[in-house]
């Protein structure tokens, strides 16, 4: 039994001038290399890595943002929803990119098929959202 998720299914959504998700890719593990196949087995952990461009970085080096995630089956039926949660990361060298990741464990009873994952990042200071 295989599950499949394609990178095209990871939504970059509307890209306002100030905030974008770039370098979106599935990885082998949290910090691993790019995953070459989108096929997954029940019990696998799917890691999606990306860069957040245009996020407000405070003078103390912190970046605050919210991240939400939805997973739907091929028919568009929502099977998982993570409401927006506030995240704070420290970026000591400032810059304009923040590497980020999202992950989800594939259920051991998850039926085979195509699934899509939508990630939404919002900058609470500017209200920009991807």
JSON list of C-alpha atoms in Angstrom, two decimals:
[
{"chain": "A", "resi": 1, "resn": "UNK", "atom": "CA", "xyz": [0.00, 0.00, 0.00]},
{"chain": "A", "resi": 2, "resn": "UNK", "atom": "CA", "xyz": [1.44, 3.34, -1.01]},
{"chain": "A", "resi": 3, "resn": "UNK", "atom": "CA", "xyz": [0.36, 6.89, -0.36]},
{"chain": "A", "resi": 4, "resn": "UNK", "atom": "CA", "xyz": [1.52, 9.59, -2.71]},
{"chain": "A", "resi": 5, "resn": "UNK", "atom": "CA", "xyz": [1.95, 13.29, -2.19]},
{"chain": "A", "resi": 6, "resn": "UNK", "atom": "CA", "xyz": [3.36, 15.56, -4.83]},
{"chain": "A", "resi": 7, "resn": "UNK", "atom": "CA", "xyz": [5.19, 18.82, -4.30]},
{"chain": "A", "resi": 8, "resn": "UNK", "atom": "CA", "xyz": [2.69, 20.47, -6.58]},
{"chain": "A", "resi": 9, "resn": "UNK", "atom": "CA", "xyz": [0.15, 19.67, -3.88]},
{"chain": "A", "resi": 10, "resn": "UNK", "atom": "CA", "xyz": [1.99, 21.84, -1.35]},
{"chain": "A", "resi": 11, "resn": "UNK", "atom": "CA", "xyz": [0.22, 25.11, -1.79]},
{"chain": "A", "resi": 12, "resn": "UNK", "atom": "CA", "xyz": [2.25, 28.26, -2.01]},
{"chain": "A", "resi": 13, "resn": "UNK", "atom": "CA", "xyz": [-1.09, 30.02, -2.31]},
{"chain": "A", "resi": 14, "resn": "UNK", "atom": "CA", "xyz": [-1.41, 33.68, -3.11]},
{"chain": "A", "resi": 15, "resn": "UNK", "atom": "CA", "xyz": [1.98, 35.31, -2.90]},
{"chain": "A", "resi": 16, "resn": "UNK", "atom": "CA", "xyz": [1.71, 38.87, -1.65]},
{"chain": "A", "resi": 17, "resn": "UNK", "atom": "CA", "xyz": [4.67, 41.13, -2.33]},
{"chain": "A", "resi": 18, "resn": "UNK", "atom": "CA", "xyz": [5.98, 40.74, 1.21]},
{"chain": "A", "resi": 19, "resn": "UNK", "atom": "CA", "xyz": [5.75, 37.04, 2.09]},
{"chain": "A", "resi": 20, "resn": "UNK", "atom": "CA", "xyz": [6.50, 33.93, 0.03]},
{"chain": "A", "resi": 21, "resn": "UNK", "atom": "CA", "xyz": [7.29, 30.27, 0.60]},
{"chain": "A", "resi": 22, "resn": "UNK", "atom": "CA", "xyz": [10.21, 29.29, -1.60]},
{"chain": "A", "resi": 23, "resn": "UNK", "atom": "CA", "xyz": [12.44, 26.24, -2.02]},
{"chain": "A", "resi": 24, "resn": "UNK", "atom": "CA", "xyz": [9.49, 23.97, -1.10]},
{"chain": "A", "resi": 25, "resn": "UNK", "atom": "CA", "xyz": [10.50, 20.31, -1.03]},
{"chain": "A", "resi": 26, "resn": "UNK", "atom": "CA", "xyz": [9.84, 17.01, 0.72]},
{"chain": "A", "resi": 27, "resn": "UNK", "atom": "CA", "xyz": [12.86, 15.81, 2.69]},
{"chain": "A", "resi": 28, "resn": "UNK", "atom": "CA", "xyz": [14.11, 12.57, 4.19]},
{"chain": "A", "resi": 29, "resn": "UNK", "atom": "CA", "xyz": [13.94, 13.44, 7.86]},
{"chain": "A", "resi": 30, "resn": "UNK", "atom": "CA", "xyz": [13.86, 16.89, 9.39]},
{"chain": "A", "resi": 31, "resn": "UNK", "atom": "CA", "xyz": [17.23, 18.07, 8.09]},
{"chain": "A", "resi": 32, "resn": "UNK", "atom": "CA", "xyz": [17.81, 15.44, 5.42]},
{"chain": "A", "resi": 33, "resn": "UNK", "atom": "CA", "xyz": [18.21, 15.63, 1.67]},
{"chain": "A", "resi": 34, "resn": "UNK", "atom": "CA", "xyz": [15.35, 16.15, -0.75]},
{"chain": "A", "resi": 35, "resn": "UNK", "atom": "CA", "xyz": [13.08, 13.11, -0.95]},
{"chain": "A", "resi": 36, "resn": "UNK", "atom": "CA", "xyz": [13.21, 11.78, -4.51]},
{"chain": "A", "resi": 37, "resn": "UNK", "atom": "CA", "xyz": [9.86, 9.98, -4.49]},
{"chain": "A", "resi": 38, "resn": "UNK", "atom": "CA", "xyz": [6.46, 11.05, -3.26]},
{"chain": "A", "resi": 39, "resn": "UNK", "atom": "CA", "xyz": [5.38, 7.52, -2.38]},
{"chain": "A", "resi": 40, "resn": "UNK", "atom": "CA", "xyz": [5.03, 6.86, 1.31]},
{"chain": "A", "resi": 41, "resn": "UNK", "atom": "CA", "xyz": [4.06, 3.93, 3.48]},
{"chain": "A", "resi": 42, "resn": "UNK", "atom": "CA", "xyz": [1.71, 3.91, 6.46]},
{"chain": "A", "resi": 43, "resn": "UNK", "atom": "CA", "xyz": [3.66, 5.01, 9.53]},
{"chain": "A", "resi": 44, "resn": "UNK", "atom": "CA", "xyz": [6.09, 7.20, 7.53]},
{"chain": "A", "resi": 45, "resn": "UNK", "atom": "CA", "xyz": [6.68, 10.79, 8.64]},
{"chain": "A", "resi": 46, "resn": "UNK", "atom": "CA", "xyz": [6.34, 13.33, 5.85]},
{"chain": "A", "resi": 47, "resn": "UNK", "atom": "CA", "xyz": [8.64, 16.34, 6.20]},
{"chain": "A", "resi": 48, "resn": "UNK", "atom": "CA", "xyz": [8.07, 19.40, 4.03]},
{"chain": "A", "resi": 49, "resn": "UNK", "atom": "CA", "xyz": [10.89, 21.94, 4.14]},
{"chain": "A", "resi": 50, "resn": "UNK", "atom": "CA", "xyz": [10.66, 25.47, 2.79]},
{"chain": "A", "resi": 51, "resn": "UNK", "atom": "CA", "xyz": [12.06, 28.97, 3.19]},
{"chain": "A", "resi": 52, "resn": "UNK", "atom": "CA", "xyz": [9.92, 31.89, 4.35]},
{"chain": "A", "resi": 53, "resn": "UNK", "atom": "CA", "xyz": [10.92, 35.01, 2.42]},
{"chain": "A", "resi": 54, "resn": "UNK", "atom": "CA", "xyz": [9.84, 38.49, 3.49]},
{"chain": "A", "resi": 55, "resn": "UNK", "atom": "CA", "xyz": [9.09, 37.74, 7.14]},
{"chain": "A", "resi": 56, "resn": "UNK", "atom": "CA", "xyz": [9.47, 40.64, 9.61]},
{"chain": "A", "resi": 57, "resn": "UNK", "atom": "CA", "xyz": [12.57, 40.18, 11.76]},
{"chain": "A", "resi": 58, "resn": "UNK", "atom": "CA", "xyz": [12.69, 42.27, 14.94]},
{"chain": "A", "resi": 59, "resn": "UNK", "atom": "CA", "xyz": [15.82, 44.15, 16.05]},
{"chain": "A", "resi": 60, "resn": "UNK", "atom": "CA", "xyz": [16.47, 41.48, 18.69]},
{"chain": "A", "resi": 61, "resn": "UNK", "atom": "CA", "xyz": [16.67, 38.84, 15.93]},
{"chain": "A", "resi": 62, "resn": "UNK", "atom": "CA", "xyz": [13.33, 37.17, 16.57]},
{"chain": "A", "resi": 63, "resn": "UNK", "atom": "CA", "xyz": [10.78, 36.38, 13.89]},
{"chain": "A", "resi": 64, "resn": "UNK", "atom": "CA", "xyz": [7.17, 35.70, 14.86]},
{"chain": "A", "resi": 65, "resn": "UNK", "atom": "CA", "xyz": [4.73, 34.03, 12.51]},
{"chain": "A", "resi": 66, "resn": "UNK", "atom": "CA", "xyz": [1.81, 31.64, 12.44]},
{"chain": "A", "resi": 67, "resn": "UNK", "atom": "CA", "xyz": [1.67, 28.40, 10.50]},
{"chain": "A", "resi": 68, "resn": "UNK", "atom": "CA", "xyz": [-1.42, 26.34, 9.65]},
{"chain": "A", "resi": 69, "resn": "UNK", "atom": "CA", "xyz": [-1.68, 23.10, 7.70]},
{"chain": "A", "resi": 70, "resn": "UNK", "atom": "CA", "xyz": [-4.45, 21.14, 5.99]},
{"chain": "A", "resi": 71, "resn": "UNK", "atom": "CA", "xyz": [-4.28, 17.69, 4.36]},
{"chain": "A", "resi": 72, "resn": "UNK", "atom": "CA", "xyz": [-6.99, 16.55, 1.96]},
{"chain": "A", "resi": 73, "resn": "UNK", "atom": "CA", "xyz": [-7.61, 13.39, -0.05]},
{"chain": "A", "resi": 74, "resn": "UNK", "atom": "CA", "xyz": [-7.96, 13.29, -3.84]},
{"chain": "A", "resi": 75, "resn": "UNK", "atom": "CA", "xyz": [-11.67, 14.19, -3.59]},
{"chain": "A", "resi": 76, "resn": "UNK", "atom": "CA", "xyz": [-10.80, 17.31, -1.57]},
{"chain": "A", "resi": 77, "resn": "UNK", "atom": "CA", "xyz": [-12.14, 15.89, 1.70]},
{"chain": "A", "resi": 78, "resn": "UNK", "atom": "CA", "xyz": [-10.23, 17.36, 4.63]},
{"chain": "A", "resi": 79, "resn": "UNK", "atom": "CA", "xyz": [-8.58, 14.58, 6.66]},
{"chain": "A", "resi": 80, "resn": "UNK", "atom": "CA", "xyz": [-6.33, 16.69, 8.90]},
{"chain": "A", "resi": 81, "resn": "UNK", "atom": "CA", "xyz": [-6.35, 20.32, 9.98]},
{"chain": "A", "resi": 82, "resn": "UNK", "atom": "CA", "xyz": [-3.87, 22.12, 12.19]},
{"chain": "A", "resi": 83, "resn": "UNK", "atom": "CA", "xyz": [-5.16, 25.54, 13.19]},
{"chain": "A", "resi": 84, "resn": "UNK", "atom": "CA", "xyz": [-2.73, 28.45, 13.01]},
{"chain": "A", "resi": 85, "resn": "UNK", "atom": "CA", "xyz": [-0.17, 28.27, 15.79]},
{"chain": "A", "resi": 86, "resn": "UNK", "atom": "CA", "xyz": [2.23, 31.02, 16.77]},
{"chain": "A", "resi": 87, "resn": "UNK", "atom": "CA", "xyz": [5.91, 30.28, 16.28]},
{"chain": "A", "resi": 88, "resn": "UNK", "atom": "CA", "xyz": [8.94, 32.32, 17.30]},
{"chain": "A", "resi": 89, "resn": "UNK", "atom": "CA", "xyz": [12.38, 31.70, 15.81]},
{"chain": "A", "resi": 90, "resn": "UNK", "atom": "CA", "xyz": [15.69, 33.39, 16.53]},
{"chain": "A", "resi": 91, "resn": "UNK", "atom": "CA", "xyz": [17.66, 34.58, 13.50]},
{"chain": "A", "resi": 92, "resn": "UNK", "atom": "CA", "xyz": [20.99, 35.86, 14.86]},
{"chain": "A", "resi": 93, "resn": "UNK", "atom": "CA", "xyz": [22.37, 37.09, 11.52]},
{"chain": "A", "resi": 94, "resn": "UNK", "atom": "CA", "xyz": [19.06, 38.63, 10.44]},
{"chain": "A", "resi": 95, "resn": "UNK", "atom": "CA", "xyz": [18.78, 38.31, 6.64]},
{"chain": "A", "resi": 96, "resn": "UNK", "atom": "CA", "xyz": [15.54, 37.93, 4.77]},
{"chain": "A", "resi": 97, "resn": "UNK", "atom": "CA", "xyz": [14.95, 34.15, 4.79]},
{"chain": "A", "resi": 98, "resn": "UNK", "atom": "CA", "xyz": [13.90, 31.77, 7.51]},
{"chain": "A", "resi": 99, "resn": "UNK", "atom": "CA", "xyz": [14.24, 28.03, 6.90]},
{"chain": "A", "resi": 100, "resn": "UNK", "atom": "CA", "xyz": [11.15, 26.23, 8.16]},
{"chain": "A", "resi": 101, "resn": "UNK", "atom": "CA", "xyz": [9.48, 22.84, 8.03]},
{"chain": "A", "resi": 102, "resn": "UNK", "atom": "CA", "xyz": [6.21, 21.09, 8.63]},
{"chain": "A", "resi": 103, "resn": "UNK", "atom": "CA", "xyz": [5.64, 17.42, 9.24]},
{"chain": "A", "resi": 104, "resn": "UNK", "atom": "CA", "xyz": [2.84, 14.91, 9.57]},
{"chain": "A", "resi": 105, "resn": "UNK", "atom": "CA", "xyz": [2.81, 11.22, 10.44]},
{"chain": "A", "resi": 106, "resn": "UNK", "atom": "CA", "xyz": [1.00, 9.02, 7.93]},
{"chain": "A", "resi": 107, "resn": "UNK", "atom": "CA", "xyz": [-1.53, 6.90, 9.81]},
{"chain": "A", "resi": 108, "resn": "UNK", "atom": "CA", "xyz": [-1.03, 3.15, 9.80]},
{"chain": "A", "resi": 109, "resn": "UNK", "atom": "CA", "xyz": [-4.63, 2.73, 8.62]},
{"chain": "A", "resi": 110, "resn": "UNK", "atom": "CA", "xyz": [-4.49, 5.51, 6.00]},
{"chain": "A", "resi": 111, "resn": "UNK", "atom": "CA", "xyz": [-5.91, 4.27, 2.66]},
{"chain": "A", "resi": 112, "resn": "UNK", "atom": "CA", "xyz": [-3.67, 4.38, -0.40]},
{"chain": "A", "resi": 113, "resn": "UNK", "atom": "CA", "xyz": [-4.20, 7.32, -2.73]},
{"chain": "A", "resi": 114, "resn": "UNK", "atom": "CA", "xyz": [-3.21, 10.84, -3.64]},
{"chain": "A", "resi": 115, "resn": "UNK", "atom": "CA", "xyz": [-3.27, 13.52, -0.95]},
{"chain": "A", "resi": 116, "resn": "UNK", "atom": "CA", "xyz": [-2.56, 17.24, -0.93]},
{"chain": "A", "resi": 117, "resn": "UNK", "atom": "CA", "xyz": [-1.03, 19.35, 1.81]},
{"chain": "A", "resi": 118, "resn": "UNK", "atom": "CA", "xyz": [-1.62, 23.10, 2.12]},
{"chain": "A", "resi": 119, "resn": "UNK", "atom": "CA", "xyz": [0.63, 25.18, 4.35]},
{"chain": "A", "resi": 120, "resn": "UNK", "atom": "CA", "xyz": [-0.26, 28.76, 5.24]},
{"chain": "A", "resi": 121, "resn": "UNK", "atom": "CA", "xyz": [2.23, 31.12, 6.89]},
{"chain": "A", "resi": 122, "resn": "UNK", "atom": "CA", "xyz": [1.21, 34.56, 8.16]},
{"chain": "A", "resi": 123, "resn": "UNK", "atom": "CA", "xyz": [3.32, 37.45, 9.45]},
{"chain": "A", "resi": 124, "resn": "UNK", "atom": "CA", "xyz": [1.25, 38.86, 12.35]},
{"chain": "A", "resi": 125, "resn": "UNK", "atom": "CA", "xyz": [3.02, 42.22, 12.16]},
{"chain": "A", "resi": 126, "resn": "UNK", "atom": "CA", "xyz": [2.26, 42.96, 8.49]},
{"chain": "A", "resi": 127, "resn": "UNK", "atom": "CA", "xyz": [-0.71, 40.57, 8.17]},
{"chain": "A", "resi": 128, "resn": "UNK", "atom": "CA", "xyz": [0.90, 39.26, 4.96]},
{"chain": "A", "resi": 129, "resn": "UNK", "atom": "CA", "xyz": [0.04, 35.65, 4.25]},
{"chain": "A", "resi": 130, "resn": "UNK", "atom": "CA", "xyz": [1.17, 33.21, 1.59]}
]
